[in-house]
Coordinates of C-alpha atoms in Angstrom, one line a residue:
X1 CA 25.2 31.8 -63.9
X2 CA 28.8 29.9 -63.8
X3 CA 28.6 26.0 -63.6
X4 CA 29.3 26.4 -60.1
X5 CA 26.5 28.5 -58.8
X6 CA 24.2 26.6 -60.9
X7 CA 25.3 23.3 -58.8
X8 CA 24.9 25.5 -55.4
X9 CA 21.8 26.7 -56.6
X10 CA 20.0 23.6 -57.6
X11 CA 19.3 22.5 -53.7
X12 CA 17.4 25.6 -53.4
X13 CA 15.3 25.0 -56.4
X14 CA 14.6 21.5 -55.4
X15 CA 13.8 22.8 -52.0
X16 CA 11.2 25.6 -53.2
X17 CA 9.5 23.2 -55.9
X18 CA 8.9 20.8 -53.5
X19 CA 7.7 23.1 -50.5
X20 CA 5.2 24.5 -53.3
X21 CA 4.1 21.1 -54.4
X22 CA 3.3 19.6 -50.9
X23 CA 1.8 22.6 -49.2
X24 CA -0.5 22.8 -52.7
X25 CA -1.9 19.6 -52.1
X26 CA -1.9 20.0 -48.4
X27 CA -4.3 23.3 -49.2
X28 CA -6.5 21.1 -51.6
X29 CA -6.6 18.1 -48.8
X30 CA -7.4 20.5 -45.8
X31 CA -9.7 23.5 -47.5
X32 CA -10.6 21.7 -50.5
X33 CA -11.4 18.2 -49.3
X34 CA -11.4 19.2 -45.8
X35 CA -9.7 15.7 -45.2
X36 CA -7.7 16.2 -41.8
X37 CA -5.4 13.6 -40.0
X38 CA -6.2 13.3 -36.5
X39 CA -2.7 13.5 -34.8
X40 CA -1.8 16.1 -36.7
X41 CA -4.8 18.5 -35.8
X42 CA -4.5 17.2 -32.0
X43 CA -1.0 18.5 -32.4
X44 CA -2.2 21.3 -33.3
X45 CA -4.6 22.0 -30.8
X46 CA -2.1 21.3 -27.7
X47 CA -0.1 23.7 -29.3
X48 CA -3.0 26.4 -29.4
X49 CA -3.7 25.4 -25.7
X50 CA 0.0 26.5 -24.8
X51 CA -0.8 29.8 -26.4
X52 CA -4.1 30.9 -26.3
X53 CA -6.6 29.3 -24.0
X54 CA -7.4 30.0 -20.6
X55 CA -4.4 29.1 -18.9
X56 CA -1.5 29.2 -21.0
X57 CA 1.5 27.7 -20.6
X58 CA 4.1 25.8 -22.8
X59 CA 3.8 22.5 -20.8
X60 CA -0.1 22.4 -22.0
X61 CA 2.0 21.2 -25.1
X62 CA 2.1 17.9 -23.2
X63 CA 4.8 15.0 -22.8
X64 CA 3.1 12.1 -24.8
X65 CA 4.5 12.5 -27.6
X66 CA 7.4 14.1 -28.7
X67 CA 7.4 18.1 -28.8
X68 CA 9.2 18.9 -32.2
X69 CA 5.9 19.0 -34.3
X70 CA 4.0 21.4 -31.8
X71 CA 6.7 23.2 -31.0
X72 CA 7.5 24.5 -34.6
X73 CA 3.9 25.5 -34.9
X74 CA 3.9 28.1 -32.3
X75 CA 5.0 31.1 -34.5
X76 CA 1.9 30.3 -36.7
X77 CA -0.6 29.2 -34.4
X78 CA 0.1 32.5 -32.4
X79 CA -2.0 34.0 -35.2
X80 CA -4.7 31.8 -35.2
X81 CA -6.6 34.4 -32.6
X82 CA -6.7 36.5 -35.5
X83 CA -7.0 33.9 -38.5
X84 CA -8.7 30.6 -36.8
X85 CA -9.0 28.8 -40.5
X86 CA -4.8 28.3 -39.7
X87 CA -5.8 26.0 -36.8
X88 CA -9.1 25.1 -37.7
X89 CA -8.2 23.2 -40.7
X90 CA -4.9 22.2 -39.6
X91 CA -2.6 24.6 -41.5
X92 CA -0.3 25.3 -39.4
X93 CA 0.9 21.7 -39.4
X94 CA 0.9 21.5 -43.0
X95 CA 3.4 24.5 -43.2
X96 CA 5.6 22.8 -41.6
X97 CA 5.4 19.2 -42.6
X98 CA 5.7 20.8 -46.6
X99 CA 9.0 22.3 -46.4
X100 CA 10.5 19.5 -43.8
X101 CA 9.1 16.7 -46.5
X102 CA 10.7 19.0 -49.2
X103 CA 13.9 19.2 -47.1
X104 CA 13.9 15.2 -47.0
X105 CA 13.8 15.5 -50.8
X106 CA 16.6 17.9 -51.1
X107 CA 19.1 15.7 -48.9
X108 CA 18.3 12.8 -51.2
X109 CA 19.3 15.2 -54.1
X110 CA 22.3 16.1 -52.3
X111 CA 23.6 12.8 -51.4
X112 CA 23.1 11.7 -55.1
X113 CA 25.2 15.2 -56.3
X114 CA 28.1 14.3 -53.7
X115 CA 28.4 10.4 -55.0
X116 CA 28.8 12.4 -58.2
X117 CA 25.9 10.0 -60.0
X118 CA 25.2 10.9 -63.4
X119 CA 22.8 14.1 -63.4
X120 CA 20.1 12.2 -65.0
X121 CA 20.2 9.7 -62.6
X122 CA 20.4 12.5 -59.6
X123 CA 17.6 14.0 -61.0
X124 CA 15.7 10.7 -61.4
X125 CA 16.0 9.3 -57.9
X126 CA 15.0 12.7 -56.8
X127 CA 11.8 12.8 -58.3
X128 CA 10.5 9.1 -57.7
X129 CA 10.9 9.9 -54.0
X130 CA 9.6 13.5 -53.9
X131 CA 6.7 12.2 -56.0
X132 CA 6.1 9.2 -54.3
X133 CA 2.6 9.1 -53.2
X134 CA 3.1 8.0 -49.5
X135 CA 6.0 11.0 -49.5
X136 CA 4.1 13.6 -51.0
X137 CA 1.0 12.8 -48.5
X138 CA 2.8 12.9 -45.4
X139 CA 4.5 16.2 -46.6
X140 CA 0.8 17.5 -47.1
X141 CA -1.0 16.4 -44.1
X142 CA 0.9 17.8 -40.9
X143 CA 2.0 14.7 -39.2
X144 CA 5.7 14.2 -37.6
X145 CA 6.8 11.7 -40.3
X146 CA 8.2 14.5 -42.4
X147 CA 10.4 16.1 -39.8
X148 CA 11.7 12.2 -38.7
X149 CA 12.4 11.3 -42.3
X150 CA 14.1 14.8 -42.8
X151 CA 16.5 14.4 -39.8
X152 CA 17.4 10.8 -40.6
X153 CA 18.1 11.0 -44.0
X154 CA 20.4 14.0 -43.3
X155 CA 21.9 12.3 -40.7
X156 CA 22.7 9.5 -43.5
X157 CA 24.2 11.9 -45.9
X158 CA 26.1 13.1 -43.2
X159 CA 27.7 10.2 -42.1
X160 CA 28.3 9.0 -45.9
X161 CA 30.4 12.1 -45.8
X162 CA 31.9 11.5 -42.6
X163 CA 33.5 8.1 -43.9
X164 CA 35.7 10.0 -46.5
X165 CA 36.3 13.1 -44.9
X166 CA 37.0 12.4 -41.0
X167 CA 35.5 15.8 -40.5
X168 CA 34.1 15.9 -37.0
X169 CA 31.7 18.5 -38.5
X170 CA 29.9 15.8 -40.0
X171 CA 29.9 13.6 -37.0
X172 CA 28.5 16.9 -35.6
X173 CA 26.0 17.5 -37.7
X174 CA 24.6 13.9 -38.1
X175 CA 24.7 13.7 -34.1
X176 CA 22.4 17.2 -34.4
X177 CA 20.2 15.7 -36.6
X178 CA 19.5 12.1 -35.0
X179 CA 19.1 14.3 -31.6
X180 CA 16.3 16.3 -33.2
X181 CA 14.5 13.4 -35.2
X182 CA 14.1 12.0 -31.6
X183 CA 12.4 14.8 -30.7
X184 CA 10.1 14.1 -33.7
X185 CA 9.6 10.7 -32.8
X186 CA 10.4 7.9 -30.2
X187 CA 12.1 5.6 -33.5
X188 CA 15.0 7.4 -33.4
X189 CA 16.5 6.0 -30.5
X190 CA 17.0 3.0 -32.6
X191 CA 18.4 5.4 -35.6
X192 CA 20.8 6.4 -32.9
X193 CA 21.7 3.6 -31.7
X194 CA 22.4 1.9 -34.9
X195 CA 24.4 4.8 -36.2
X196 CA 26.9 5.0 -33.1
X197 CA 27.7 1.4 -33.5
X198 CA 28.6 1.5 -37.3
X199 CA 30.7 4.8 -36.3
X200 CA 32.3 3.1 -34.0
X201 CA 32.9 0.1 -35.7
X202 CA 34.3 2.9 -38.7
X203 CA 36.6 4.6 -36.8
X204 CA 38.1 1.7 -35.0
X205 CA 39.2 0.3 -38.3
X206 CA 40.6 3.3 -39.6
X207 CA 42.6 4.6 -36.6
X208 CA 42.8 0.9 -34.4
X209 CA 42.5 3.2 -31.3
X210 CA 39.7 2.2 -28.8
X211 CA 39.6 5.8 -27.0
X212 CA 39.2 7.6 -30.9
X213 CA 36.4 4.9 -31.8
X214 CA 34.5 5.6 -28.5
X215 CA 35.0 9.4 -28.9
X216 CA 33.8 9.4 -32.2
X217 CA 30.6 7.6 -31.0
X218 CA 30.0 9.8 -28.1
X219 CA 30.0 13.0 -30.7
X220 CA 27.5 11.3 -32.7
X221 CA 25.3 9.7 -29.6
X222 CA 25.6 13.0 -27.3
X223 CA 22.8 15.1 -28.8
X224 CA 20.0 11.9 -29.1
X225 CA 21.2 11.2 -25.1
X226 CA 20.8 14.6 -24.3
X227 CA 17.5 15.0 -26.3
X228 CA 15.9 12.0 -24.2
X229 CA 17.4 13.2 -20.7
X230 CA 16.3 16.5 -21.1
X231 CA 12.7 15.9 -22.3
X232 CA 12.3 12.7 -19.6
X233 CA 13.4 15.2 -17.1
X234 CA 11.5 18.1 -18.2
X235 CA 8.3 15.4 -18.1
X236 CA 9.3 13.9 -14.9
X237 CA 9.4 17.5 -13.2
X238 CA 6.2 18.9 -15.1
X239 CA 3.9 15.7 -14.3
X240 CA 5.9 13.4 -12.3
X241 CA 6.2 10.7 -15.0
X242 CA 9.3 10.8 -16.9
X243 CA 7.9 8.5 -19.5
X244 CA 4.7 9.6 -20.0
X245 CA 4.0 8.0 -23.6
X246 CA 3.8 4.6 -21.5
X247 CA 2.2 5.8 -18.2
X248 CA -0.5 8.2 -19.0
X249 CA -3.9 7.1 -19.6
X250 CA -3.3 9.3 -22.9
X251 CA -0.5 7.4 -23.8
X252 CA 0.3 5.2 -26.4
X253 CA -0.3 2.1 -24.4
X254 CA -3.4 3.0 -23.1
X255 CA -4.5 4.1 -26.4
X256 CA -3.7 0.7 -27.7
X257 CA -5.8 -1.0 -24.9
X258 CA -8.5 1.3 -25.4
X259 CA -9.3 0.7 -29.0
X260 CA -8.0 -3.1 -29.0
X261 CA -5.4 -1.9 -32.2
X262 CA -1.9 -3.5 -31.6
X263 CA -1.5 -6.8 -33.1
X264 CA -1.3 -10.6 -31.4
X265 CA 2.1 -11.3 -32.6
X266 CA 3.4 -14.1 -34.1
X267 CA 3.5 -15.1 -38.0
X268 CA 0.5 -12.8 -38.8
X269 CA 2.4 -9.8 -37.4
X270 CA 5.4 -10.7 -39.1
X271 CA 3.6 -11.2 -42.6
X272 CA 1.4 -7.9 -42.1
X273 CA 4.8 -5.7 -41.4
X274 CA 6.5 -7.5 -44.3
X275 CA 3.5 -6.5 -46.6
X276 CA 3.5 -3.2 -45.6
X277 CA 7.3 -2.7 -46.2
X278 CA 6.8 -4.5 -49.9
X279 CA 4.0 -2.5 -51.1
X280 CA 6.2 1.2 -50.0
X281 CA 9.2 -0.3 -51.6
X282 CA 8.7 -3.4 -54.2
X283 CA 12.2 -3.3 -55.2
X284 CA 14.0 -3.2 -51.5
X285 CA 14.9 -6.6 -51.3
X286 CA 16.6 -6.7 -54.9
X287 CA 18.3 -3.3 -54.2
X288 CA 19.6 -4.7 -51.0
X289 CA 21.4 -7.3 -52.3
X290 CA 22.6 -5.8 -55.5
X291 CA 23.9 -2.9 -53.2
X292 CA 25.5 -5.7 -50.6
X293 CA 27.4 -7.2 -53.5
X294 CA 28.4 -4.5 -55.0
X295 CA 29.9 -2.7 -51.7
X296 CA 31.7 -5.9 -51.4
X297 CA 33.2 -5.9 -54.7
X298 CA 34.1 -2.0 -54.2
X299 CA 35.2 -2.2 -50.8
X300 CA 32.8 0.7 -50.3
X301 CA 32.2 1.5 -46.6
X302 CA 29.2 4.4 -47.7
X303 CA 26.8 2.0 -47.7
X304 CA 27.1 1.0 -43.9
X305 CA 25.2 4.5 -43.1
X306 CA 22.2 2.9 -44.4
X307 CA 21.9 1.1 -41.4
X308 CA 20.2 4.0 -39.5
X309 CA 17.3 3.5 -41.6
X310 CA 17.3 -0.5 -41.6
X311 CA 17.0 0.3 -37.6
X312 CA 13.7 2.5 -38.2
X313 CA 12.3 0.0 -40.1
X314 CA 13.0 -3.5 -37.6
X315 CA 12.2 -0.7 -34.7
X316 CA 8.8 -1.0 -37.0
X317 CA 8.6 -4.3 -37.1
X318 CA 9.9 -5.5 -33.9
X319 CA 7.3 -3.0 -31.7
X320 CA 4.2 -4.3 -34.1
X321 CA 5.0 -7.9 -33.2
X322 CA 4.9 -7.1 -29.6
X323 CA 1.7 -5.2 -29.8
X324 CA 3.0 -2.0 -29.0
X325 CA 1.9 0.1 -32.1
X326 CA -1.6 0.2 -34.7
X327 CA -1.4 -1.0 -37.9
X328 CA -0.3 1.4 -40.0
X329 CA 1.4 1.8 -43.1
X330 CA 3.2 5.3 -42.1
X331 CA 5.5 3.6 -39.2
X332 CA 7.2 1.5 -42.3
X333 CA 7.7 4.9 -44.2
X334 CA 11.6 4.7 -43.8
X335 CA 11.1 1.7 -46.3
X336 CA 11.0 4.6 -48.8
X337 CA 14.3 6.4 -48.3
X338 CA 16.3 3.1 -47.5
X339 CA 15.2 2.1 -51.2
X340 CA 16.4 5.2 -53.0
X341 CA 19.6 5.7 -50.7
X342 CA 20.3 2.2 -51.6
X343 CA 20.0 2.5 -55.5
X344 CA 22.0 5.6 -54.6
X345 CA 24.9 3.6 -53.5
X346 CA 24.5 0.8 -56.0
X347 CA 26.0 3.7 -58.9
X348 CA 29.8 3.8 -58.8
X349 CA 31.5 6.2 -56.4
X350 CA 33.4 9.3 -58.1
X351 CA 34.7 12.4 -57.8
X352 CA 36.1 14.4 -54.5
X353 CA 34.6 14.9 -51.6
X354 CA 34.9 18.5 -50.5
X355 CA 34.9 19.7 -47.0
X356 CA 36.7 22.6 -45.2
X357 CA 38.7 20.7 -42.4
X358 CA 39.5 16.9 -43.2
X359 CA 40.0 14.9 -40.2
X360 CA 43.3 13.5 -39.6
X361 CA 42.2 10.1 -41.4
X362 CA 40.7 11.6 -44.1
X363 CA 40.9 9.3 -47.5
X364 CA 40.7 9.8 -51.1
X365 CA 37.7 8.6 -52.7
X366 CA 38.0 5.9 -54.3
X367 CA 36.9 6.1 -58.0
X368 CA 34.6 2.8 -58.6
X369 CA 35.1 1.2 -61.9
X370 CA 31.9 -0.8 -63.2
X371 CA 31.6 -3.1 -66.0
X372 CA 28.1 -2.4 -68.1
X373 CA 28.6 1.2 -68.2
X374 CA 24.6 2.3 -67.8
X375 CA 23.4 -1.1 -66.8
X376 CA 23.3 -0.6 -63.1
X377 CA 21.9 3.0 -62.6
X378 CA 19.8 2.8 -65.6
X379 CA 18.3 -1.0 -64.1
X380 CA 18.0 1.0 -60.4
X381 CA 16.0 4.2 -61.7
X382 CA 13.6 1.7 -63.7
X383 CA 12.9 -0.4 -60.3
X384 CA 12.3 2.7 -58.1
X385 CA 9.9 4.5 -60.9
X386 CA 8.2 0.7 -61.4
X387 CA 7.3 0.2 -57.6
X388 CA 5.4 4.0 -57.1
X389 CA 2.3 3.0 -59.0
X390 CA 2.1 0.2 -57.0
X391 CA 2.3 2.0 -53.6
X392 CA -0.4 4.5 -55.0
X393 CA -2.6 1.5 -55.3
X394 CA -1.7 0.1 -51.9
X395 CA -2.5 3.4 -50.1
X396 CA -6.3 3.0 -50.9
X397 CA -6.5 -0.7 -49.7
X398 CA -8.4 -0.7 -46.8
X399 CA -6.4 -3.9 -45.8
X400 CA -2.7 -2.5 -45.9
X401 CA -3.6 1.4 -45.4
X402 CA -6.1 1.8 -42.9
X403 CA -5.1 5.7 -42.5
X404 CA -5.1 6.5 -46.2
X405 CA -7.3 4.8 -48.2
X406 CA -10.0 7.1 -47.6
X407 CA -8.0 9.0 -50.2
X408 CA -10.0 7.5 -52.9
X409 CA -13.0 9.2 -52.0
X410 CA -11.0 12.4 -52.3
X411 CA -9.0 12.0 -55.3
X412 CA -11.1 9.4 -57.5
X413 CA -14.9 9.4 -55.7
X414 CA -16.5 8.1 -58.6
X415 CA -13.8 5.5 -59.9
X416 CA -13.0 1.8 -58.5
X417 CA -15.1 -1.2 -57.7
X418 CA -16.3 0.0 -54.0
X419 CA -19.1 -1.6 -52.1
X420 CA -21.5 0.3 -50.7
X421 CA -20.4 0.1 -47.1
X422 CA -16.7 0.9 -48.0
X423 CA -17.7 4.3 -49.6
X424 CA -20.0 4.9 -46.7
X425 CA -17.2 4.2 -44.2
X426 CA -14.3 6.3 -46.6
X427 CA -16.8 9.3 -46.8
X428 CA -17.0 9.1 -43.1
X429 CA -13.3 9.1 -43.0
X430 CA -13.2 12.1 -44.7
X431 CA -16.1 14.1 -42.5
X432 CA -14.0 13.3 -39.5
X433 CA -14.1 16.3 -37.4
X434 CA -17.1 17.6 -39.1
X435 CA -19.5 17.0 -36.2
X436 CA -16.8 19.3 -33.7
X437 CA -16.3 21.7 -36.4
X438 CA -20.2 22.5 -35.6
X439 CA -20.0 22.2 -32.3
X440 CA -17.3 24.7 -31.7
X441 CA -19.2 26.8 -34.2
X442 CA -22.5 26.7 -31.9
X443 CA -20.2 27.2 -28.5
X444 CA -18.7 30.5 -29.8
X445 CA -21.9 31.6 -31.0
X446 CA -23.4 31.9 -27.6
X447 CA -21.0 34.7 -26.2
X448 CA -20.1 32.6 -23.2
X449 CA -17.3 34.3 -20.7
X450 CA -14.1 32.0 -20.3
X451 CA -14.4 28.7 -18.5
X452 CA -18.0 28.3 -19.4
X453 CA -17.2 25.1 -20.7
X454 CA -15.3 21.8 -19.3
X455 CA -14.3 19.0 -21.4
X456 CA -11.4 16.5 -22.2
X457 CA -9.5 16.9 -25.2
X458 CA -8.8 13.1 -25.5
X459 CA -11.7 13.6 -28.0
X460 CA -12.3 17.2 -27.6
X461 CA -9.1 18.5 -29.2
X462 CA -10.8 19.0 -32.9
X463 CA -13.2 21.7 -30.7
X464 CA -10.3 23.4 -29.4
X465 CA -8.6 23.7 -32.8
X466 CA -11.6 24.9 -34.3
X467 CA -13.1 27.4 -31.9
X468 CA -12.6 30.9 -32.1
X469 CA -12.7 31.4 -28.3
X470 CA -10.5 28.7 -27.0
X471 CA -10.5 30.7 -23.4
X472 CA -14.1 29.4 -23.2
X473 CA -12.8 26.0 -22.4
X474 CA -12.0 24.0 -19.2
X475 CA -9.6 21.7 -20.8
X476 CA -6.7 19.2 -18.7
X477 CA -3.7 21.0 -19.6
X478 CA -5.3 24.1 -17.2
X479 CA -3.7 24.0 -14.1
X480 CA -7.0 24.4 -11.9
X481 CA -8.6 21.7 -13.8
X482 CA -9.2 19.0 -11.3
X483 CA -10.2 22.0 -8.7
X484 CA -13.1 22.8 -11.5
X485 CA -14.2 19.4 -12.4
X486 CA -14.7 18.4 -8.6
X487 CA -17.1 21.3 -8.4
X488 CA -18.3 22.8 -11.9
X489 CA -21.2 25.0 -10.7
X490 CA -18.9 26.8 -7.8
X491 CA -16.3 27.7 -10.4
X492 CA -18.8 29.3 -13.2
X493 CA -19.0 26.3 -15.6
X494 CA -22.3 26.7 -17.5
X495 CA -21.8 23.7 -19.7
X496 CA -20.0 20.1 -19.9
X497 CA -19.6 18.2 -22.6
X498 CA -19.7 14.7 -22.4
X499 CA -18.9 11.2 -24.7
X500 CA -19.6 8.1 -24.2
X501 CA -17.4 5.9 -21.5
X502 CA -16.4 3.4 -24.3
X503 CA -13.1 2.8 -26.3
X504 CA -11.1 6.0 -25.8
X505 CA -13.8 7.8 -23.8
X506 CA -12.8 5.3 -21.0
X507 CA -9.9 7.8 -20.5
X508 CA -12.0 11.0 -20.4
X509 CA -11.5 12.8 -17.5
X510 CA -15.3 13.7 -16.9
X511 CA -16.0 10.0 -17.1
X512 CA -13.4 9.1 -14.6
X513 CA -14.7 11.6 -12.3
X514 CA -18.7 11.0 -12.8
X515 CA -18.9 7.7 -14.3
X516 CA -22.3 8.2 -15.4
X517 CA -22.4 11.9 -16.2
X518 CA -22.6 11.0 -20.0
X519 CA -25.9 8.6 -19.5
X520 CA -27.6 11.0 -17.2
X521 CA -25.8 14.3 -16.2
X522 CA -24.5 12.7 -12.5
X523 CA -27.0 15.1 -11.4
X524 CA -24.7 18.1 -12.3
X525 CA -27.0 19.3 -15.1
X526 CA -29.8 18.9 -18.0
X527 CA -29.2 17.6 -21.0
X528 CA -29.0 20.7 -23.6
X529 CA -29.1 18.3 -26.5
X530 CA -27.3 15.3 -28.1
X531 CA -25.0 15.3 -31.7
X532 CA -24.8 12.1 -33.4
X533 CA -21.2 12.2 -34.8
X534 CA -20.8 12.3 -39.0
X535 CA -17.2 11.0 -38.6
X536 CA -15.7 7.5 -38.6
X537 CA -14.8 6.3 -35.0
X538 CA -16.0 9.3 -33.6
X539 CA -17.9 9.7 -30.5
X540 CA -21.7 10.6 -30.0
X541 CA -21.6 14.1 -28.4
X542 CA -24.1 15.6 -25.0
X543 CA -24.2 19.0 -23.9
X544 CA -25.1 19.2 -20.6
X545 CA -26.1 22.7 -18.9
X546 CA -24.9 22.7 -15.4
X547 CA -27.6 23.6 -12.8
X548 CA -26.8 26.6 -10.4

């Protein structure tokens, strides 16, 4: 193989290797440890409802959260009628997050390669980023973070290219990536806004023409604006609300109110956000300072592209400060690619940025020179690598990592100085959704007709993901749900599946329609049995047999 062919094959090798790694970890977590993430499983259930419920329609995916993670699973979820384990163990979600995060690693590798970093440094930052425990975990657990990180890092790389090539195709791809990132997570609005500002400023400084700067900004921002408008308009047409995330009883604002999980603001919120950033990217402050100094010294505009990731991180800090999000470590995951990208920018530029169609203001890439030889890249790589063990330890800390600390019970169940209470809590977190799987198995064994069980999916989504017969359930995405809920017996419902009217259960449709249904059946049926949940923060279920 020629040298050119070898260089071109490297991204494919990187992508395939890390996809296999993340798939292997995901299969172990799902099938080996039975440890699933609720948000990932709920997207699986939504997708299954859209395809295989008693009233299948695409709008059943829902409009509370962004749709890309669910839409990407449609092909595999369609097979779950024959292979229910695909959704029962959230494998369809893993099949999306693994290649997405591997693609993010590939973009980091490509960024360092195009910067003409030394080969050892390029492979070093690729491995440090790809093997960071937070990146591995979110590449393996089916969450939306993988898609989001990929698209944002892709946008950063394309912006870096555009600053040299002035190729409109680089700008268009960056805009496309940001638009797609909005369909993965709402945080992309901050990224797109910051990127647009950078493009307008850089374009104006190069051309000294206001119309050129505005046009470049529009090219970049248009895909995000289109994604926002189409998603909001579709939501409004289907649900009557353009921003269901904020107005729906299932939305983020309602979840925060029901769970009491938001911050109270003030200095404590800022301290928490700072701690989350530090544990994910301990060297971020040092690397940022060095990068700024070197960029000014070299008159290098390329590090400006990192503002996209800074904006995402700032958005996470701001929303937590305002009490709009939960204290979750994953909301600060952009600190990891930010740290790696800044480290790449600390290395002197070199080589030629190749492009098929350079723009009228394309520039020859400056060949940076820096005293000290390998001192800067060696120092950067050591700083990156030194922080990885620190992040791994933080991920199993209950105070710093509410969602991930149960990994301790999965990876090192017998090690560490944990109290008995903490051990039980972590084991209960790992056991989340076990009860719902058993409920699904029991109801499947009854051989019920379509529409025989009515429930809300606010807590019941694991049942929809686990059942072999999703058509036996009447759920809120069914267009006749309200009609059936108003008179279950007359509409052929045989069972009510209820949860307590507390916490998130206050938004359960059955509790809203019949406030005493979980306590006494609301004169609709007799108690068949009660199931105490083995999972952490999961409800006690009651199955009521509807009176004839």
